[in-house]
PDB file of C-alpha atoms in Angstrom:
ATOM      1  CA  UNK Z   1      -0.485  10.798  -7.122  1.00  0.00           C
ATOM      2  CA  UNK Z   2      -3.832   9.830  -5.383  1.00  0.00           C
ATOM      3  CA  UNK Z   3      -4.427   7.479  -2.643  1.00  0.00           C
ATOM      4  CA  UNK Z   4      -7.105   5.622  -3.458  1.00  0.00           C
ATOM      5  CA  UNK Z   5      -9.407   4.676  -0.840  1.00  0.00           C
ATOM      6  CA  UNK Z   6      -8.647   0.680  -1.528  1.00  0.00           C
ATOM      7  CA  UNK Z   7      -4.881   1.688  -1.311  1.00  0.00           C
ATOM      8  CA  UNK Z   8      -5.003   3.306   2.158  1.00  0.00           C
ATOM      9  CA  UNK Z   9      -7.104   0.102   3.058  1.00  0.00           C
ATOM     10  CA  UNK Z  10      -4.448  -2.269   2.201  1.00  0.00           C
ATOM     11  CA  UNK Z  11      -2.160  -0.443   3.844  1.00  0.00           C
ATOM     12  CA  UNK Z  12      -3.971  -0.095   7.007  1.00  0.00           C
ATOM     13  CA  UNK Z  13      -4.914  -4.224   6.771  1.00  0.00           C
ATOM     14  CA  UNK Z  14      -0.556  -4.471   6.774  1.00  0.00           C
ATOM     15  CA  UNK Z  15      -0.488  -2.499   9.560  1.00  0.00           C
ATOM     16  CA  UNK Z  16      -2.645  -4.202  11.744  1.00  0.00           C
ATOM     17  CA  UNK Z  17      -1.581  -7.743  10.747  1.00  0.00           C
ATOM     18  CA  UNK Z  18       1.928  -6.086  11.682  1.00  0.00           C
ATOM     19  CA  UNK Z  19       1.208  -5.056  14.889  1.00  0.00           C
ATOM     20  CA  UNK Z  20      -0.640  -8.235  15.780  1.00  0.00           C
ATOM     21  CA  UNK Z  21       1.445  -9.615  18.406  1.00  0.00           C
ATOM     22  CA  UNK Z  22      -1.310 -12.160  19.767  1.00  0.00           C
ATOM     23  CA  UNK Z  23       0.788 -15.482  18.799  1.00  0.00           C
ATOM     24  CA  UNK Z  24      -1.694 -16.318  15.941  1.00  0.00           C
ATOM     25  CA  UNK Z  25      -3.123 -15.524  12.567  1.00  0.00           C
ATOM     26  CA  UNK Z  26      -5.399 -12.130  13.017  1.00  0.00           C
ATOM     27  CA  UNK Z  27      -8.688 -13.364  11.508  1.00  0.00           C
ATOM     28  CA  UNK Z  28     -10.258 -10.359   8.592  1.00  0.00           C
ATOM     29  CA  UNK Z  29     -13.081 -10.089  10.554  1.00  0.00           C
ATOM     30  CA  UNK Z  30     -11.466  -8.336  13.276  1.00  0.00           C
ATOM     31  CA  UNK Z  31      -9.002  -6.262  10.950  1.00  0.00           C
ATOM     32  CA  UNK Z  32     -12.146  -5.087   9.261  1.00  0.00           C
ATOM     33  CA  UNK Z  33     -13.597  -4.252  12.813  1.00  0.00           C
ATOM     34  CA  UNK Z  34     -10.287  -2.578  14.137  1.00  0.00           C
ATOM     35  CA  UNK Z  35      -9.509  -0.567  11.097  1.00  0.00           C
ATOM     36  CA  UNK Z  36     -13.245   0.159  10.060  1.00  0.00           C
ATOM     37  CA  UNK Z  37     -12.841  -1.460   6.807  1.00  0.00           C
ATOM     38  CA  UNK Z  38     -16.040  -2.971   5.299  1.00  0.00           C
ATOM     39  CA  UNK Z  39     -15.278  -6.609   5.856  1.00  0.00           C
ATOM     40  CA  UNK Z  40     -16.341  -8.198   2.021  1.00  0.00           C
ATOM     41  CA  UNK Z  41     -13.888  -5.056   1.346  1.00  0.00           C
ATOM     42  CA  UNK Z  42     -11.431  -6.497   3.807  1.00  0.00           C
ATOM     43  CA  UNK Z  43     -11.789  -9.950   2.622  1.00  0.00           C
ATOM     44  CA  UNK Z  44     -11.128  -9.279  -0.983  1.00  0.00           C
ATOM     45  CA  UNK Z  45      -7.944  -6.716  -0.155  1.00  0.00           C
ATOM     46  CA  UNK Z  46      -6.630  -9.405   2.256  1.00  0.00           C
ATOM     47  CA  UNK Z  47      -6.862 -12.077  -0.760  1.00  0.00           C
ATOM     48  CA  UNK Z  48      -5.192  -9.708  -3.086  1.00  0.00           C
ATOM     49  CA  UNK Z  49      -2.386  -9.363  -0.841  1.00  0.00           C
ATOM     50  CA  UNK Z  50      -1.866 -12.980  -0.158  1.00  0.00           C
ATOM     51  CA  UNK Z  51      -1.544 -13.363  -4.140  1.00  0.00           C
ATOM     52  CA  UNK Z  52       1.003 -11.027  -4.342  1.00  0.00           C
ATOM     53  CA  UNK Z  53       2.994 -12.663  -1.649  1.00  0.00           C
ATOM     54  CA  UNK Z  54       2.772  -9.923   0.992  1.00  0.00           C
ATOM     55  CA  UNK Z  55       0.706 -12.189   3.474  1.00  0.00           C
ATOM     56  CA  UNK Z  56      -0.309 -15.745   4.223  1.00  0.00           C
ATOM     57  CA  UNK Z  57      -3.581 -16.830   5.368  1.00  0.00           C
ATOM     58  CA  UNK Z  58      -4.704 -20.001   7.073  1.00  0.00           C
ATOM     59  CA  UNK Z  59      -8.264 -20.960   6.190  1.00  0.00           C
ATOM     60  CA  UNK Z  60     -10.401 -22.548   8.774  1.00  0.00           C
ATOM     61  CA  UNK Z  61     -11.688 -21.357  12.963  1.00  0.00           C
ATOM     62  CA  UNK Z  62      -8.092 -20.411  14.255  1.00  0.00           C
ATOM     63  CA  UNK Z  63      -7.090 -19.288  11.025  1.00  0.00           C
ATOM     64  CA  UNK Z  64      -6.595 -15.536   9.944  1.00  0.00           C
ATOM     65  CA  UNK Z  65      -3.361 -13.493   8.403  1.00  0.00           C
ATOM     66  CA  UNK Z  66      -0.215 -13.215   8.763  1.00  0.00           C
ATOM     67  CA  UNK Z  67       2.743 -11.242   7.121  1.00  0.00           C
ATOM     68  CA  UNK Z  68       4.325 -13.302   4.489  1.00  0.00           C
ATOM     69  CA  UNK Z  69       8.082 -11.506   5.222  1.00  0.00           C
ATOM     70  CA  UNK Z  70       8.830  -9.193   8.010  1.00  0.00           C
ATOM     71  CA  UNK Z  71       7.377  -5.642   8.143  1.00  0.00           C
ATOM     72  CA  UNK Z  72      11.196  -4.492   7.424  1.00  0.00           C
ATOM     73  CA  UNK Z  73      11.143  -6.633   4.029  1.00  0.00           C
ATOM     74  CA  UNK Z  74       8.229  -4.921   2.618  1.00  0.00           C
ATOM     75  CA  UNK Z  75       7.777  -1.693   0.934  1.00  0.00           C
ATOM     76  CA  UNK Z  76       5.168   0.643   0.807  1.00  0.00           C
ATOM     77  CA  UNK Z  77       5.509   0.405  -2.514  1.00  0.00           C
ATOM     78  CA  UNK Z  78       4.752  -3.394  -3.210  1.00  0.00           C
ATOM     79  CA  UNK Z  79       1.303  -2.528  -0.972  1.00  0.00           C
ATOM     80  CA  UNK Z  80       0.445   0.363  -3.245  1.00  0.00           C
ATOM     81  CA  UNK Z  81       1.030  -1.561  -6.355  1.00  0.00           C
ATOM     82  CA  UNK Z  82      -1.564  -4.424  -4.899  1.00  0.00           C
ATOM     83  CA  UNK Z  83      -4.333  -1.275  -4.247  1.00  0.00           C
ATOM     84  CA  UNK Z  84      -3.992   0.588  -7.188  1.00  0.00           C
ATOM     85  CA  UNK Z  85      -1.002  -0.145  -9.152  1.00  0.00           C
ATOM     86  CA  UNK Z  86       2.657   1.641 -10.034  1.00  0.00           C
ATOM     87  CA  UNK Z  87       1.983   5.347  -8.697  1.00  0.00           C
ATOM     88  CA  UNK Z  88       2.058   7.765 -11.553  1.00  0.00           C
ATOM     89  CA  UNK Z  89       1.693  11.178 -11.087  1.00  0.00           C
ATOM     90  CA  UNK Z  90       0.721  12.219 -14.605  1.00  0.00           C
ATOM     91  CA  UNK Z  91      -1.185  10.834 -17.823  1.00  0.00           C
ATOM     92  CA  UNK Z  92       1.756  11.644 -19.841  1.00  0.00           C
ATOM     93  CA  UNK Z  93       3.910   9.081 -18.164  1.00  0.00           C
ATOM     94  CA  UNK Z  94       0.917   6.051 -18.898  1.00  0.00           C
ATOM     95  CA  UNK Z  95       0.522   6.588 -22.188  1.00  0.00           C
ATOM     96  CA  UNK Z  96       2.292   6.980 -25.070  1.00  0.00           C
ATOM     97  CA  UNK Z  97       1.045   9.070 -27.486  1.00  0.00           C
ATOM     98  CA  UNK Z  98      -1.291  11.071 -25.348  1.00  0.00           C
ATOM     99  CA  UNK Z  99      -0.088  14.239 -26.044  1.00  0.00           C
ATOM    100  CA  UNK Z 100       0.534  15.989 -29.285  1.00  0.00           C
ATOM    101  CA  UNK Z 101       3.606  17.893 -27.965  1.00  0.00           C
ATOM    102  CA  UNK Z 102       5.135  14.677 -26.387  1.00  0.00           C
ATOM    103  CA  UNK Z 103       8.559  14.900 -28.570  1.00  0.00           C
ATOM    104  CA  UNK Z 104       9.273  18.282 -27.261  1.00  0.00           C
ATOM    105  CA  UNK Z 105       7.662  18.474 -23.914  1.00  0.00           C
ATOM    106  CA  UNK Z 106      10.179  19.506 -21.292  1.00  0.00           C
ATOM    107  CA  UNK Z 107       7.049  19.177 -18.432  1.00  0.00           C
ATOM    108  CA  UNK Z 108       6.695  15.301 -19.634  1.00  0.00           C
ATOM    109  CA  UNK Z 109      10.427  14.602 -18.678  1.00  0.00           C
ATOM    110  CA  UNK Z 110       9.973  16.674 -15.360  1.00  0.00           C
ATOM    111  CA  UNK Z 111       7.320  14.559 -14.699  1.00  0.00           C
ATOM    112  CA  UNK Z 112       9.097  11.134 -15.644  1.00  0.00           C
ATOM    113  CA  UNK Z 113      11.579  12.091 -13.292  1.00  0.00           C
ATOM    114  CA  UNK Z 114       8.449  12.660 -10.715  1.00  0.00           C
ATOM    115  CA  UNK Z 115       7.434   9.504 -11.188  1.00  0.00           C
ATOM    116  CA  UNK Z 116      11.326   7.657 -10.875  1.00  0.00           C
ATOM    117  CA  UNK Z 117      11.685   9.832  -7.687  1.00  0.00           C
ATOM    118  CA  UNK Z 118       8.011   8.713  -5.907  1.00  0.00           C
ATOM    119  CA  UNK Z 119       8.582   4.692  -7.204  1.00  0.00           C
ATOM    120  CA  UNK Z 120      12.275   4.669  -5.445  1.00  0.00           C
ATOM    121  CA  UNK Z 121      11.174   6.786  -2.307  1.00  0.00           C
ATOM    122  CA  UNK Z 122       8.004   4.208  -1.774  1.00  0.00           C
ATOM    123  CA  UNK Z 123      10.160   1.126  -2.608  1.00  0.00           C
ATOM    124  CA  UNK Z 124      12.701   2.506  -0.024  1.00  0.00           C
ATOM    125  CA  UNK Z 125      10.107   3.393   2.960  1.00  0.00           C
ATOM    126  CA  UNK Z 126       9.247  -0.224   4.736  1.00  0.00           C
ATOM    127  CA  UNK Z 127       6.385  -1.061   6.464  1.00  0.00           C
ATOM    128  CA  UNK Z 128       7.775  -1.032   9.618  1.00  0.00           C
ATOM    129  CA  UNK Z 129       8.615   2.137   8.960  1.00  0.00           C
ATOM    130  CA  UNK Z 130       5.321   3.392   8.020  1.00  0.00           C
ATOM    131  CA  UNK Z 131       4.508   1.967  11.485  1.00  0.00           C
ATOM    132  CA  UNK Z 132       7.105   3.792  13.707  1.00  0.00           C
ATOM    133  CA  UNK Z 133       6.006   6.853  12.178  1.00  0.00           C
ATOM    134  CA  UNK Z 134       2.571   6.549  13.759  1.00  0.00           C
ATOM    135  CA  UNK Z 135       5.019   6.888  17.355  1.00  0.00           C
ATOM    136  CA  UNK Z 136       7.655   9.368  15.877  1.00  0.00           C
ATOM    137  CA  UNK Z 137       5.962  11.059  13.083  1.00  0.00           C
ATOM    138  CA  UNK Z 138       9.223  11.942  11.034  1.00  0.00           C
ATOM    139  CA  UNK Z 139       7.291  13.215   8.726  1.00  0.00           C
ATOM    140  CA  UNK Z 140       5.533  15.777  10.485  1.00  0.00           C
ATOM    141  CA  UNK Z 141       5.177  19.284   8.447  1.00  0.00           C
ATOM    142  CA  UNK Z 142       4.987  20.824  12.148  1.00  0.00           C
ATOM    143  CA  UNK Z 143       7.733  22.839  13.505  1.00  0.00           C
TER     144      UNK Z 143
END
């Protein structure tokens, strides 16, 4: 599975809306400007997420973004789906019918199961997770 680069935007605009602790809305403009994000790019991932329920924005001179739920309630998952859509990690597991040797492929089923095991692990791994990792990186390959 590939990050797309409108993926790893959408997830960066989360973050910083997260981590906004000013006491209002964070406007686009400056999430584009903090997370180096062209802002028409910004704009239009910012207005995807508010249609999918994963933030609220308030129109007007004070107004800006704001999580919809706490950073604990969402899933990386749900902001992945918004960039790109359901993370697959093969062809095979899109379409039916793609492959000739579909009936008796044992790598198709491996990869099913590839694609159950990355949809539960992002739907388990919350935001706010995502951003205490930045501090603790758990997920460091390092040792």
């Amino acid at each position: 599975m590939l990050i797309t680069r409108r993926t790893d935007y959408a997830i960066r605009i989360m973050r910083t809306i997260a981590e906004n602790d000013s006491g209002r809305p964070i406007s686009v403009r400056e999430i584009a400007e903090r997370d180096t994000i062209p802002y028409q790019f910004a704009r239009r991932i910012t207005y995807d997420l508010a249609n999918e329920g994963l933030v609220k924005v308030t129109r007007g001179a004070r107004g800006g973004a704001d999580l919809a739920r706490p950073a604990e309630e969402i899933s990386l998952l749900e902001v992945i789906v918004v960039g790109q859509g359901k993370p697959i990690c093969s062809r095979c597991s899109l379409e039916d019918e793609w492959c000739e040797n579909e009936a008796s492929c044992s790598v198709k089923t491996a990869l099913e199961d590839l694609d159950v095991y990355v949809n539960e692990y992002l739907s388990n791994l919350m935001l706010s997770q995502v951003i205490r990792a930045i501090e603790d990186r758990p997920y460091s390959t390092d040792n």
